[in-house]
Steps between C-alpha positions, in 0.01 A plus 500: 500500500859410572750774582857386556861520380655305214741338748202309649348353183575140601220545757255512208598178324182297462240775546450547124737374230466810282552738791811315616642500144425872481687564825800300379491700177503828697789384714711365212449762225714807432232753406756777442569352154132489399297786356159611618242288318296180521675160476343157463570219745397134512136429416271801533728666755688818420683790661548863426745764610383856545652833607284774651473781750316414821189702574382662820171310505354184347151464645366238258639158589504254210440127491541225242299182446715305252853577624703512818732802515852473638632856531864580576687830472823511307572853624327762711256478789122502496203443725225259402159498660346153526165370614267205475290508184187404695546814713502738203194722522435552129638430155615821333599373156575191295739519205325308222715223354754527784527300821462803726226661706529805726329550836461718806539355845714462813869415464822464698841616381822311425824649368678340205875537458739302279531146634146489642202363309124487525296206369146617435235235447158557337350579842754775568415854397813712465583863427869520403731785390445728801776739599688468827499874563573685176437332163810312379616283210451122530563204275300183563456150367156340518472126439148391398419136589188350343257368762 
C-alpha cells in the first residue's frame, strides 16, 4: 500500500506505469464537472466516482486480484482500515463475476482527506468508507489499474 499526497506523485514515477498515469490523472482532473458513474480509461483501466455516507463500522476488508485501486476523496473525510491479505483470518464472501473478496482480519487505520490518496495492490486488504466520528457525506474517485 502507498498512502501519500498528490503533491508527492513524482516520487512514484517508475514503480508501475499504470499507477503513475492514474496518479497524474487524479492530480490533473477537475472531478467537480463529472457525474457519479463509471468511466473508461486507456486499455482495461477505468475509474468511477461515487457519493455515499460513511458508516460507523466496516469490519470486512476487501481485496482484488485483477486490479490495483487508487482511492482519492473529492470531498469529505473517511477512515480506511488496511491490512496484509496474508494476515486475513478467513474469507467471508466472494462476489461472483466481480474482482472482489471480503475477509476478516487485523488492520491498521489511515485517514483519507481530499488531496491524499491510497494505492492498494492485490496483497492489500482494505475496508474503506468508515466515519471519522459521526457518519458524513463523502465523494470519492477510484481509479482501477489492471494488473
